[in-house]
PDB file of C-alpha atoms and ligand atoms in Angstrom:
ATOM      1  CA  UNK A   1       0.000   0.000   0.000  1.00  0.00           C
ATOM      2  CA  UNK A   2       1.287   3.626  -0.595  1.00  0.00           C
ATOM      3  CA  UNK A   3       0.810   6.110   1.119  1.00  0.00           C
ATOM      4  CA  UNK A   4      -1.210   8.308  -0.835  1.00  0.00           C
ATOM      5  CA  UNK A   5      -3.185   6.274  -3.137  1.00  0.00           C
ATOM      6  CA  UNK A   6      -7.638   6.022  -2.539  1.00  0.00           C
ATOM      7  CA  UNK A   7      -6.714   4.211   0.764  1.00  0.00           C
ATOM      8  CA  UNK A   8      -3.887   6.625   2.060  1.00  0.00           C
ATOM      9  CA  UNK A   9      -5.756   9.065   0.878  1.00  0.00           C
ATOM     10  CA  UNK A  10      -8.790   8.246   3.069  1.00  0.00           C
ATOM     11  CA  UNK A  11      -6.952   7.852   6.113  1.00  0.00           C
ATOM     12  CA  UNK A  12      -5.197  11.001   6.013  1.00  0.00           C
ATOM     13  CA  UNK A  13      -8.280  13.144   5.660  1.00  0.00           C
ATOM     14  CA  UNK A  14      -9.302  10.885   8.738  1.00  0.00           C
ATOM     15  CA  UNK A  15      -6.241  12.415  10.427  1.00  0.00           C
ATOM     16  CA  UNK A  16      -5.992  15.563   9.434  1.00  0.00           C
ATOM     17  CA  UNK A  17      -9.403  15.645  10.647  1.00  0.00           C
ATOM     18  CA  UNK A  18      -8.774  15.194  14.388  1.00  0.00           C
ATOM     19  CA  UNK A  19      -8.528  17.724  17.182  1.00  0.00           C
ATOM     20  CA  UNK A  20      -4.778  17.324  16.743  1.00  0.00           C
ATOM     21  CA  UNK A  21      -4.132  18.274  13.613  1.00  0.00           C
ATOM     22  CA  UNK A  22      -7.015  20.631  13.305  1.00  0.00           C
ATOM     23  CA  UNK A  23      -4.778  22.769  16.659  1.00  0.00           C
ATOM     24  CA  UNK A  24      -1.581  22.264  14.143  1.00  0.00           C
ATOM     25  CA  UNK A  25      -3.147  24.066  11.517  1.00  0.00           C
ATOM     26  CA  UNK A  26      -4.889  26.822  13.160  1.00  0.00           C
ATOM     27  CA  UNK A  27      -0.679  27.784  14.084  1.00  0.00           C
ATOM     28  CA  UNK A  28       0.385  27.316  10.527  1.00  0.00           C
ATOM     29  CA  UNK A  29      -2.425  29.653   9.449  1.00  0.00           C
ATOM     30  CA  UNK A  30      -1.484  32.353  11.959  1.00  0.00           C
ATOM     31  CA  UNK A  31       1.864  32.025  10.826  1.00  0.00           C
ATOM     32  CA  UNK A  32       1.049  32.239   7.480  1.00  0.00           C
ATOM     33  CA  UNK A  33      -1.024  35.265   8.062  1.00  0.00           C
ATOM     34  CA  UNK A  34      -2.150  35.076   4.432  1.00  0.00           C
ATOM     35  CA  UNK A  35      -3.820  38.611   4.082  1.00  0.00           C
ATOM     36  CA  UNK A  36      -7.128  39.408   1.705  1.00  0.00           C
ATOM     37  CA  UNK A  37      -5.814  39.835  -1.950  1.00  0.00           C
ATOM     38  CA  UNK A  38      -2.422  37.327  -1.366  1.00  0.00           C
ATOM     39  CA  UNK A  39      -1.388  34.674  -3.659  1.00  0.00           C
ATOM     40  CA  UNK A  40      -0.523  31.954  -1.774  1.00  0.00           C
ATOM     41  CA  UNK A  41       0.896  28.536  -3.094  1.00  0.00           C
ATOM     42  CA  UNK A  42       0.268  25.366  -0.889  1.00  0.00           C
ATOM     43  CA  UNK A  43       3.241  22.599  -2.161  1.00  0.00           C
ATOM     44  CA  UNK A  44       1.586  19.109  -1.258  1.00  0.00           C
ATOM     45  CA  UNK A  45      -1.679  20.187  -0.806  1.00  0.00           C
ATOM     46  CA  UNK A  46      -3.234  16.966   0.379  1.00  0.00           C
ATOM     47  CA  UNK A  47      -6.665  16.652   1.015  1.00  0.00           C
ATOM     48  CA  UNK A  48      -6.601  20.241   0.825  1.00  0.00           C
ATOM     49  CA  UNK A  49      -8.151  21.502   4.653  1.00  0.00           C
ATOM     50  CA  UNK A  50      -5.411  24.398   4.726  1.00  0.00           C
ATOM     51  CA  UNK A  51      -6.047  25.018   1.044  1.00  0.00           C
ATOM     52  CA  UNK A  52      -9.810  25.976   1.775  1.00  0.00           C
ATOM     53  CA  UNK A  53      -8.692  28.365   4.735  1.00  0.00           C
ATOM     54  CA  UNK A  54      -6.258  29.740   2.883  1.00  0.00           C
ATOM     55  CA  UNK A  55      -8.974  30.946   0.139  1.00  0.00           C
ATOM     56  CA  UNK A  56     -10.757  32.398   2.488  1.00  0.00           C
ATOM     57  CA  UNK A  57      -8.023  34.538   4.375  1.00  0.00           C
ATOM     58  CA  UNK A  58      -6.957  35.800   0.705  1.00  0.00           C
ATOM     59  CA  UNK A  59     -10.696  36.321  -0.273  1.00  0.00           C
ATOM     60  CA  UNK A  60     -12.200  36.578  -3.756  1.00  0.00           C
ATOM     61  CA  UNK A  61      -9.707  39.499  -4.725  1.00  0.00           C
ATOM     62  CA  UNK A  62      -6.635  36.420  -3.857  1.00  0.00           C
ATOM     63  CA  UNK A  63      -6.064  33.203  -5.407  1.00  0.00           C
ATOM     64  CA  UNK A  64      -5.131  30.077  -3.548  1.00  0.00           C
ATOM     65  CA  UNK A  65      -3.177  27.214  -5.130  1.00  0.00           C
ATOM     66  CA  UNK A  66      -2.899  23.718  -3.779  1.00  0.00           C
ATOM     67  CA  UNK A  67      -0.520  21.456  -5.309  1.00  0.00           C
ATOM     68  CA  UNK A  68       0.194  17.463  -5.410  1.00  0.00           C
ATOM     69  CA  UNK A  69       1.428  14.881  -7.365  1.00  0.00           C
ATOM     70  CA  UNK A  70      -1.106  12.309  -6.023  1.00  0.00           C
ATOM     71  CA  UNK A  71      -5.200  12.512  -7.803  1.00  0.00           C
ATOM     72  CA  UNK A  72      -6.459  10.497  -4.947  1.00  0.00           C
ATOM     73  CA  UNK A  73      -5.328  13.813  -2.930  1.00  0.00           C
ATOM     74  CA  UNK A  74      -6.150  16.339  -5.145  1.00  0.00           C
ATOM     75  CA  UNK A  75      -9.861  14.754  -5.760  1.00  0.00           C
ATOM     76  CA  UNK A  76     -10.237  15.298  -2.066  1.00  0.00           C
ATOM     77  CA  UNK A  77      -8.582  18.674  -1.958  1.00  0.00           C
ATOM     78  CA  UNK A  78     -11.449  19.767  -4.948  1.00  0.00           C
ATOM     79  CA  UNK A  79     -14.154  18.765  -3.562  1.00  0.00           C
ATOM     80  CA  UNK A  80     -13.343  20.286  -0.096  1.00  0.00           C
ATOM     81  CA  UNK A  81     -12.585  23.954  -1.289  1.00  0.00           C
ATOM     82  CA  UNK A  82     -15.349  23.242  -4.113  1.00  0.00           C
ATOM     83  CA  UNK A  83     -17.183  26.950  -4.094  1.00  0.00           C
ATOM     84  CA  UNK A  84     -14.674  29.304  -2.664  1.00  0.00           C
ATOM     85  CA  UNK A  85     -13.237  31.551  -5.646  1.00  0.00           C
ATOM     86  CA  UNK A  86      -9.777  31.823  -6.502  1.00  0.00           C
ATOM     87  CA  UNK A  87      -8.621  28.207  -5.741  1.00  0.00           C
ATOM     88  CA  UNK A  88      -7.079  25.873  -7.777  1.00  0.00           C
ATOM     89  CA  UNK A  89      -6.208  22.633  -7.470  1.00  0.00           C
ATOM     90  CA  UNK A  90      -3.201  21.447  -9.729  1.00  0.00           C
ATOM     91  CA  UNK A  91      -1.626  18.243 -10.161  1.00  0.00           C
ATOM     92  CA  UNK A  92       2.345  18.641 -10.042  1.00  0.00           C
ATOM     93  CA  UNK A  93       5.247  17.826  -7.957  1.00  0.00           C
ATOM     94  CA  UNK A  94       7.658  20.081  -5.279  1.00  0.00           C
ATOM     95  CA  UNK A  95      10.428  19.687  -7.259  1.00  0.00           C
ATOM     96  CA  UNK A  96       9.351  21.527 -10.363  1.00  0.00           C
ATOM     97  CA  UNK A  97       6.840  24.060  -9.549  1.00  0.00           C
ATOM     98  CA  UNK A  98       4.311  24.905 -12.838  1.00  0.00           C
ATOM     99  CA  UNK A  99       4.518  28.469 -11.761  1.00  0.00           C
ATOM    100  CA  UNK A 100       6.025  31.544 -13.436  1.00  0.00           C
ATOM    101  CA  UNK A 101       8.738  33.317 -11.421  1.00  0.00           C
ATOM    102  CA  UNK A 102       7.642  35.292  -8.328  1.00  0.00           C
ATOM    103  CA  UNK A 103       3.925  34.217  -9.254  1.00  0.00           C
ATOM    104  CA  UNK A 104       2.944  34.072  -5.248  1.00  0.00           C
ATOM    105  CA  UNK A 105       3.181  36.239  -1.988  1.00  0.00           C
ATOM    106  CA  UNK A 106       3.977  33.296   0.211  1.00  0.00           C
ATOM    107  CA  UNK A 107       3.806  29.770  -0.075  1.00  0.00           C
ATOM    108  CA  UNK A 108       3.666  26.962   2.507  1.00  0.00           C
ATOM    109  CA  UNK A 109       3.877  23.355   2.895  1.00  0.00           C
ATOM    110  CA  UNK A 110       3.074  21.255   5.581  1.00  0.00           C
ATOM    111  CA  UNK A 111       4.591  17.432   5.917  1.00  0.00           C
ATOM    112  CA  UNK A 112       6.039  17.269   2.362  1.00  0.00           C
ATOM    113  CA  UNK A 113       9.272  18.101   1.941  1.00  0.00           C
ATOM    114  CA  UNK A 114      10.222  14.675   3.856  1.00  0.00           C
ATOM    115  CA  UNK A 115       9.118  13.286   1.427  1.00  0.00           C
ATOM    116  CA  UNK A 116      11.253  14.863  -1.579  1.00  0.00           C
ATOM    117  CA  UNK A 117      14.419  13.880  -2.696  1.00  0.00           C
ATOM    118  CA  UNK A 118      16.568  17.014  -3.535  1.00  0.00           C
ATOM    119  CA  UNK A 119      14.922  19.261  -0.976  1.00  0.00           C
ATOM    120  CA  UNK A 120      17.337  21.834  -1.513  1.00  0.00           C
ATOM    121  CA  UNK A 121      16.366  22.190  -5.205  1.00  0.00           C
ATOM    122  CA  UNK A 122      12.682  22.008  -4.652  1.00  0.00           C
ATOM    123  CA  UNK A 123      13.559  25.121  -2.005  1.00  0.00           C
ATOM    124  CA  UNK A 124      15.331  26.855  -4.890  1.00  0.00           C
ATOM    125  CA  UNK A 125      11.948  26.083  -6.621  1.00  0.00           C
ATOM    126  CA  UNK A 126      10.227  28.190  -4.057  1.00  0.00           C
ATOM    127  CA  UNK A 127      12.037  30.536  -4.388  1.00  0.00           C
ATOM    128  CA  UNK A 128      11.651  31.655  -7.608  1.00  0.00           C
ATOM    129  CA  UNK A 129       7.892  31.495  -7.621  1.00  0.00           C
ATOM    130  CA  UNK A 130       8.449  33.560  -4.958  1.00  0.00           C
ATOM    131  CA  UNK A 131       8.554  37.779  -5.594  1.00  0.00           C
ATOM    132  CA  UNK A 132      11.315  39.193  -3.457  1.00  0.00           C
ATOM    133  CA  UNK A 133      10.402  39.562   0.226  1.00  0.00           C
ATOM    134  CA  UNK A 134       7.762  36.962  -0.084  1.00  0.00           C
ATOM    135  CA  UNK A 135       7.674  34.530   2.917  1.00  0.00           C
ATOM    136  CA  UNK A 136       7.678  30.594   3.241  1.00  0.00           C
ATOM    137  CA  UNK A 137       6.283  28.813   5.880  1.00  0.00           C
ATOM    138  CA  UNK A 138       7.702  24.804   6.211  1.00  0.00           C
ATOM    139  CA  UNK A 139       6.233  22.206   8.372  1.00  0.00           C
ATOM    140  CA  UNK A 140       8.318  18.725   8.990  1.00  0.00           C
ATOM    141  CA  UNK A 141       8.603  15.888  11.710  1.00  0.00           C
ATOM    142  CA  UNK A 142      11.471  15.315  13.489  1.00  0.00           C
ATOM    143  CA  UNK A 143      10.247  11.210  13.347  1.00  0.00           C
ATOM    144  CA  UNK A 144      12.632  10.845  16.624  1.00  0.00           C
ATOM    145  CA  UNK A 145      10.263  12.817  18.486  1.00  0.00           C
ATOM    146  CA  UNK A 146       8.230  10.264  18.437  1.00  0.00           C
ATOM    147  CA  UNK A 147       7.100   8.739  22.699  1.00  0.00           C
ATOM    148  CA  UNK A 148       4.919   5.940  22.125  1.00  0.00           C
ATOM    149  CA  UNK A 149       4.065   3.784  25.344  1.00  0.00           C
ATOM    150  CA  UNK A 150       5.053   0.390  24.220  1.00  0.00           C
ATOM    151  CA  UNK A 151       5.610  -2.943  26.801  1.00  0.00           C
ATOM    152  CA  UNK A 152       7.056  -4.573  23.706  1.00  0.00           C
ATOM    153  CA  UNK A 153       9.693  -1.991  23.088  1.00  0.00           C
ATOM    154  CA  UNK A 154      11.724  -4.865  20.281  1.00  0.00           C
ATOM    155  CA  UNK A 155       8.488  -5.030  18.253  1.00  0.00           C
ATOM    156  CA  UNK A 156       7.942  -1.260  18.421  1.00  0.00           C
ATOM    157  CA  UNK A 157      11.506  -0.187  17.200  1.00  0.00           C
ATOM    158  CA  UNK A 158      10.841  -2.879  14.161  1.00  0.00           C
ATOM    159  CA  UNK A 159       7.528  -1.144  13.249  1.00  0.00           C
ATOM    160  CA  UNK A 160       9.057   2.513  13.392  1.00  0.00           C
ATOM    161  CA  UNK A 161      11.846   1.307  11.417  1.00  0.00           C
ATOM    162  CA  UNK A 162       9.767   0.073   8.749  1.00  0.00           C
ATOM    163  CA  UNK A 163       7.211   3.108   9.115  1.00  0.00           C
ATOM    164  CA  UNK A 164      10.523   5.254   8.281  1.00  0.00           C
ATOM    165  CA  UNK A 165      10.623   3.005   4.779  1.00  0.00           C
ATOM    166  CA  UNK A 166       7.652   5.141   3.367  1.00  0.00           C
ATOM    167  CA  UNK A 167       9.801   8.796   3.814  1.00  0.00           C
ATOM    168  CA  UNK A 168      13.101   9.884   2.432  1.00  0.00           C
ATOM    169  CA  UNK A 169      14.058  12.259   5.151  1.00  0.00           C
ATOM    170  CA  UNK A 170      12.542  11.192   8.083  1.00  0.00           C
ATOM    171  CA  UNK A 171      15.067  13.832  10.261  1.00  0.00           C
ATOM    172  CA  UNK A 172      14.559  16.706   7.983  1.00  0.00           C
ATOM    173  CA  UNK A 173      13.951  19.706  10.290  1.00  0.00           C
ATOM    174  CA  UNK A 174      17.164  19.362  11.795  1.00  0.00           C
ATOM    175  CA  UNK A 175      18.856  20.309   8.490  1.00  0.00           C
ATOM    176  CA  UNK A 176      16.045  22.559   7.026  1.00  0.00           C
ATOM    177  CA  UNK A 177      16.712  26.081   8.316  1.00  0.00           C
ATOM    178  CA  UNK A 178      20.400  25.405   6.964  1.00  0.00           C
ATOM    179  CA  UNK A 179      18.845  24.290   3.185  1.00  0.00           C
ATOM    180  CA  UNK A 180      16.594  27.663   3.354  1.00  0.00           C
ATOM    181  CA  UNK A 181      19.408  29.620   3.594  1.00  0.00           C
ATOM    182  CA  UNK A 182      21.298  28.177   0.924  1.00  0.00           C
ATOM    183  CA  UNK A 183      18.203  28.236  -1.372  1.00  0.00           C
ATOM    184  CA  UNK A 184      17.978  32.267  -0.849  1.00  0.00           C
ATOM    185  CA  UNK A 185      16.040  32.574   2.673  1.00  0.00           C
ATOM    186  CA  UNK A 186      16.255  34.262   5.686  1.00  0.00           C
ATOM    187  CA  UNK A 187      14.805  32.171   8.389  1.00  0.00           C
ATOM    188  CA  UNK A 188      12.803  34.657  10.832  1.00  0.00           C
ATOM    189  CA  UNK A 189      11.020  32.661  12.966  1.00  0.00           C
ATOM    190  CA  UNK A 190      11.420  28.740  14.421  1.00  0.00           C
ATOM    191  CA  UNK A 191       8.026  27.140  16.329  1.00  0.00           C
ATOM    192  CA  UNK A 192       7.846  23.830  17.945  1.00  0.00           C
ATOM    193  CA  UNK A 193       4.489  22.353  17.443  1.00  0.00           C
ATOM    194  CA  UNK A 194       3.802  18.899  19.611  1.00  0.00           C
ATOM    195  CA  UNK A 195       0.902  16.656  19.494  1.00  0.00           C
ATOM    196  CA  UNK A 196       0.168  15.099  22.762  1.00  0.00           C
ATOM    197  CA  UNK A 197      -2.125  12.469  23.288  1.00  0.00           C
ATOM    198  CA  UNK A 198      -2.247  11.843  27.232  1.00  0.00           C
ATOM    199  CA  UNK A 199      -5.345   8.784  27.016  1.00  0.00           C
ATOM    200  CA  UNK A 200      -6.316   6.396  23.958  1.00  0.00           C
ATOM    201  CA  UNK A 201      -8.856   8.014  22.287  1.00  0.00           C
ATOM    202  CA  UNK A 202     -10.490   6.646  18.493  1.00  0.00           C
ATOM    203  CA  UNK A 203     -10.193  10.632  17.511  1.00  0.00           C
ATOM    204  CA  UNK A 204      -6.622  11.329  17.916  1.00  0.00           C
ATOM    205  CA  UNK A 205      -3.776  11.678  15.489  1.00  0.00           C
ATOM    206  CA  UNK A 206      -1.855   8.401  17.465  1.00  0.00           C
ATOM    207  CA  UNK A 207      -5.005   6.653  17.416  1.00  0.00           C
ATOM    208  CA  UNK A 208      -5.861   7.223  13.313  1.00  0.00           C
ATOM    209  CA  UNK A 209      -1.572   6.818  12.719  1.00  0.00           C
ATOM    210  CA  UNK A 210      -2.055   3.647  14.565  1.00  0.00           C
ATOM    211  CA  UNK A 211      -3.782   2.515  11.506  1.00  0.00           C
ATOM    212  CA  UNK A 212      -2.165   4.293   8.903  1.00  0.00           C
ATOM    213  CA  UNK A 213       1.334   2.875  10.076  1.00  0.00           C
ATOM    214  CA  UNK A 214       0.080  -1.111  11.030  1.00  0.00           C
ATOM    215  CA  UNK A 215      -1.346  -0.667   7.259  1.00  0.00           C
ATOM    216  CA  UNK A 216       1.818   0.186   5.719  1.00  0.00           C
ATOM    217  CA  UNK A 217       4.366  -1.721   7.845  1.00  0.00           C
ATOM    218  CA  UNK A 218       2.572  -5.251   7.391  1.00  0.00           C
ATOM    219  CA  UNK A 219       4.903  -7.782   4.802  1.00  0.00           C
ATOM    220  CA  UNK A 220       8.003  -4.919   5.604  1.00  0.00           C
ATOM    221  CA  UNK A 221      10.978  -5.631   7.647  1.00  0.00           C
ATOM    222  CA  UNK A 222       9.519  -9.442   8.227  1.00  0.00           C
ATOM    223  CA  UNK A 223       6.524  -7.852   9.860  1.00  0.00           C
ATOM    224  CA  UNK A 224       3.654 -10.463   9.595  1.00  0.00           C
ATOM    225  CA  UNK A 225      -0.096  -9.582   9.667  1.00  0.00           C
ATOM    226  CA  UNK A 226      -0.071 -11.479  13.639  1.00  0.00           C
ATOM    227  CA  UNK A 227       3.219  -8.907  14.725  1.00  0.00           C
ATOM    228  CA  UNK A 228       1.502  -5.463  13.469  1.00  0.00           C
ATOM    229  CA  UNK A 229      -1.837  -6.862  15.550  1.00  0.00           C
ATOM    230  CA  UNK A 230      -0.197  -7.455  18.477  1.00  0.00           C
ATOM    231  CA  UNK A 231       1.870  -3.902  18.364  1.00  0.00           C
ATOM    232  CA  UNK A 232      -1.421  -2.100  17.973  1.00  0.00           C
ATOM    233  CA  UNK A 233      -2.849  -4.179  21.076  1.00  0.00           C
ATOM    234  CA  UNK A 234       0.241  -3.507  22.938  1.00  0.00           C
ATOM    235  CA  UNK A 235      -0.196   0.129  22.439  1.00  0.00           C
ATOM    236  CA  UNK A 236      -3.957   0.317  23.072  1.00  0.00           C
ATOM    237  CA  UNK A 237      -4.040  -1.839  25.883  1.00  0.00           C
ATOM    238  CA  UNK A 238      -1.837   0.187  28.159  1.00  0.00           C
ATOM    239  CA  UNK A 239      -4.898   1.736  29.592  1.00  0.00           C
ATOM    240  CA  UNK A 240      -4.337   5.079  32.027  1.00  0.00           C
ATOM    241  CA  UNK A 241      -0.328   4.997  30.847  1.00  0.00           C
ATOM    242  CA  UNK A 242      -1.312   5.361  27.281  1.00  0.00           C
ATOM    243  CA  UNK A 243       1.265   8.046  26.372  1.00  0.00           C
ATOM    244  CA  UNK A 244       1.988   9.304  22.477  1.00  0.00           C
ATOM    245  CA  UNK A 245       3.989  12.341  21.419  1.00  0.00           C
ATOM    246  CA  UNK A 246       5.508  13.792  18.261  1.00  0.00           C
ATOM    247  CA  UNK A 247       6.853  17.281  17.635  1.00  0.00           C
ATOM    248  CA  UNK A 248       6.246  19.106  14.266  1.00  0.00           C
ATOM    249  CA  UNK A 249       9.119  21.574  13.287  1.00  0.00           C
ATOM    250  CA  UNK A 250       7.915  24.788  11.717  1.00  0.00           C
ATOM    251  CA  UNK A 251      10.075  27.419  10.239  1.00  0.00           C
ATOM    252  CA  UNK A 252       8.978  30.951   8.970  1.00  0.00           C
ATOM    253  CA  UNK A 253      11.652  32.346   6.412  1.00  0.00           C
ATOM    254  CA  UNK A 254      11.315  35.471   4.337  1.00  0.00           C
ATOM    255  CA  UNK A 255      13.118  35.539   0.496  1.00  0.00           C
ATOM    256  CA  UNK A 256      16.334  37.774  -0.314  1.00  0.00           C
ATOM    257  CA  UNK A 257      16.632  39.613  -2.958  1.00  0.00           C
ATOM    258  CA  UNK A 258      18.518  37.518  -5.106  1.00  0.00           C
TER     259      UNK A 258
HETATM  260  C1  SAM B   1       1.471  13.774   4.842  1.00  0.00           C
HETATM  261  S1  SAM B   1       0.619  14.438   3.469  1.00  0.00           S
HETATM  262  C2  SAM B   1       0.428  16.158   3.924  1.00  0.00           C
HETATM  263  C3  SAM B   1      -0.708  16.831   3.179  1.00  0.00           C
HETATM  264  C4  SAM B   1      -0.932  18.314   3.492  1.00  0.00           C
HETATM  265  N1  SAM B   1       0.229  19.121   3.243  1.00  0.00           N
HETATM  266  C5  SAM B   1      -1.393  18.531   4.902  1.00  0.00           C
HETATM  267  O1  SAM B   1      -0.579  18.810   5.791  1.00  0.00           O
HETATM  268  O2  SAM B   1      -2.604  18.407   5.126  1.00  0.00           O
HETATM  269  C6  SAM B   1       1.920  14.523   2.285  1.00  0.00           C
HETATM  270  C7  SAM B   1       1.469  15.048   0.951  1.00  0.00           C
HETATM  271  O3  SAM B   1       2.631  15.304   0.172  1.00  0.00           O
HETATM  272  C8  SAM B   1       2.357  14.913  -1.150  1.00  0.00           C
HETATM  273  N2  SAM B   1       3.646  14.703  -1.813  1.00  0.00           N
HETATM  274  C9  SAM B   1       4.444  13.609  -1.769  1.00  0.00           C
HETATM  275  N3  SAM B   1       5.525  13.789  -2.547  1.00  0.00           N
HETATM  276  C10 SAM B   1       5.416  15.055  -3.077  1.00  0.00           C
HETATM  277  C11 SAM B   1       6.208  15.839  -3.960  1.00  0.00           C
HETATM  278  N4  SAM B   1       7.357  15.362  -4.461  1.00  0.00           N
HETATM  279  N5  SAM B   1       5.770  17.074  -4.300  1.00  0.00           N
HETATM  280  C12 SAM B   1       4.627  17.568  -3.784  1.00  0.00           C
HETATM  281  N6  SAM B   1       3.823  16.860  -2.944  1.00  0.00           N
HETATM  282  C13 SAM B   1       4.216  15.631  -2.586  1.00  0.00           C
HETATM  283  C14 SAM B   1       1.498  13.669  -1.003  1.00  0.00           C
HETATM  284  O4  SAM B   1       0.786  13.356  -2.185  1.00  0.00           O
HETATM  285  C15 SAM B   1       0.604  14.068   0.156  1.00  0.00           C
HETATM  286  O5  SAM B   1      -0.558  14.721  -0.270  1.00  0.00           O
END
């Protein structure tokens, strides 16, 4: 299964969906600050929930543009910003961007860039749709944030090992600030953004990544069918000491003039 085919796709607007993730992107937007009139680019749109707030913080008089490589994603990402003027919803990838140069006032992407090769070209690719002084705002896991309460802590290692099989950079924000300044940023601000689940709960980001992960991990790394079960069990069955955290990196950086 990948990722972000019909299934993936599913789950993640199940996700993104949750209390959790709902808190992370009410910060992104305020960091953003996307203004009425702005053109704002979202890189890996998804199933397009920040998309559909950007529109309406740039208005009718801005344009909003989400794009992903995936359709699964993008048919989501439609039909949730369906209505609001100005959007688009474009099928493309980070590392060439099917924008002219300094077509957008700021752009931001949210859990993507892990998932791109030569991040430091697809930054350089911001850049130039970028006009000078337009800002960036990144969002990345740091996947060794990760505090999962686990009595089988063997099994859990294997499953995290083979969960970090689906991303090429799974340690990217330590690195990032240092790649936007090479690709012709000034980083002005740094957040840390955790998710904290305290109890088990069905509508929580652990409890829908639970899934998402025993999904993906099952036939990888000698995982069987009978080892992701009993991992999930594990995890769900530690009652009061349930216990999941994972810390999103954002950065805020504003474009030199080249
Ligand atoms: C974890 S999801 C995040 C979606 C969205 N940014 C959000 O936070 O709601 C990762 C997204 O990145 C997209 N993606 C993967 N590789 C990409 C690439 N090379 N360029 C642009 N998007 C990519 C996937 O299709 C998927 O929609």
């Amino acid at each position: 299964m990948l990722p972000f085919d019909d299934e993936g796709a599913r789950r993640i607007q199940g996700v993104y969906a949750t209390p959790d993730v709902v808190r992370q992107r009410d910060e992104v937007l305020t960091l953003l600050g996307a203004r009425p009139g702005e053109r704002v680019l979202d890189v890996g749109s998804g199933p397009g929930f920040l998309l559909a707030s950007i529109a309406d913080a740039v208005g009718p008089e801005g344009s909003a543009h989400g794009l992903d490589p995936s359709p699964a994603m993008n048919a989501i990402a439609a039909a949730h910003c369906a209505g609001r003027p100005g959007v688009s919803v474009d099928e493309g990838s980070a590392e060439v961007l099917p924008y002219a140069d300094d077509a957008f006032d700021a752009v931001v992407s949210t859990q993507v860039y892990e998932y791109v090769a030569d991040v430091l070209g697809a930054l350089v690719e911001v850049r130039r749709v970028l006009r000078p002084g337009g800002r960036v705002v990144l969002l990345d896991t740091d996947w060794d944030s990760v505090v999962w309460h686990a009595a089988d802590r063997d099994l859990h290692q294997r499953v995290m090992a083979a969960w970090e099989e689906h991303l090429v950079h799974p340690r990217l924000p330590r690195v990032l600030p240092g790649l936007l300044e090479r690709a012709g940023f000034r980083v002005v601000d740094r957040v840390l953004i955790p998710l904290f689940n305290p109890v088990y709960d069905d509508d929580t980001y652990s409890a829908w990544t639970m899934d998402g992960i025993g999904a993906y991990v099952t036939g990888r790394q000698g995982l069987t069918e009978q080892d992701v079960d009993r991992w999930r069990e594990d995890l769900r069955s530690r009652g009061t000491d349930y216990l999941f955290s994972i810390d999103r990196f954002c950065f805020v950086a504003v474009a030199t003039d080249a």
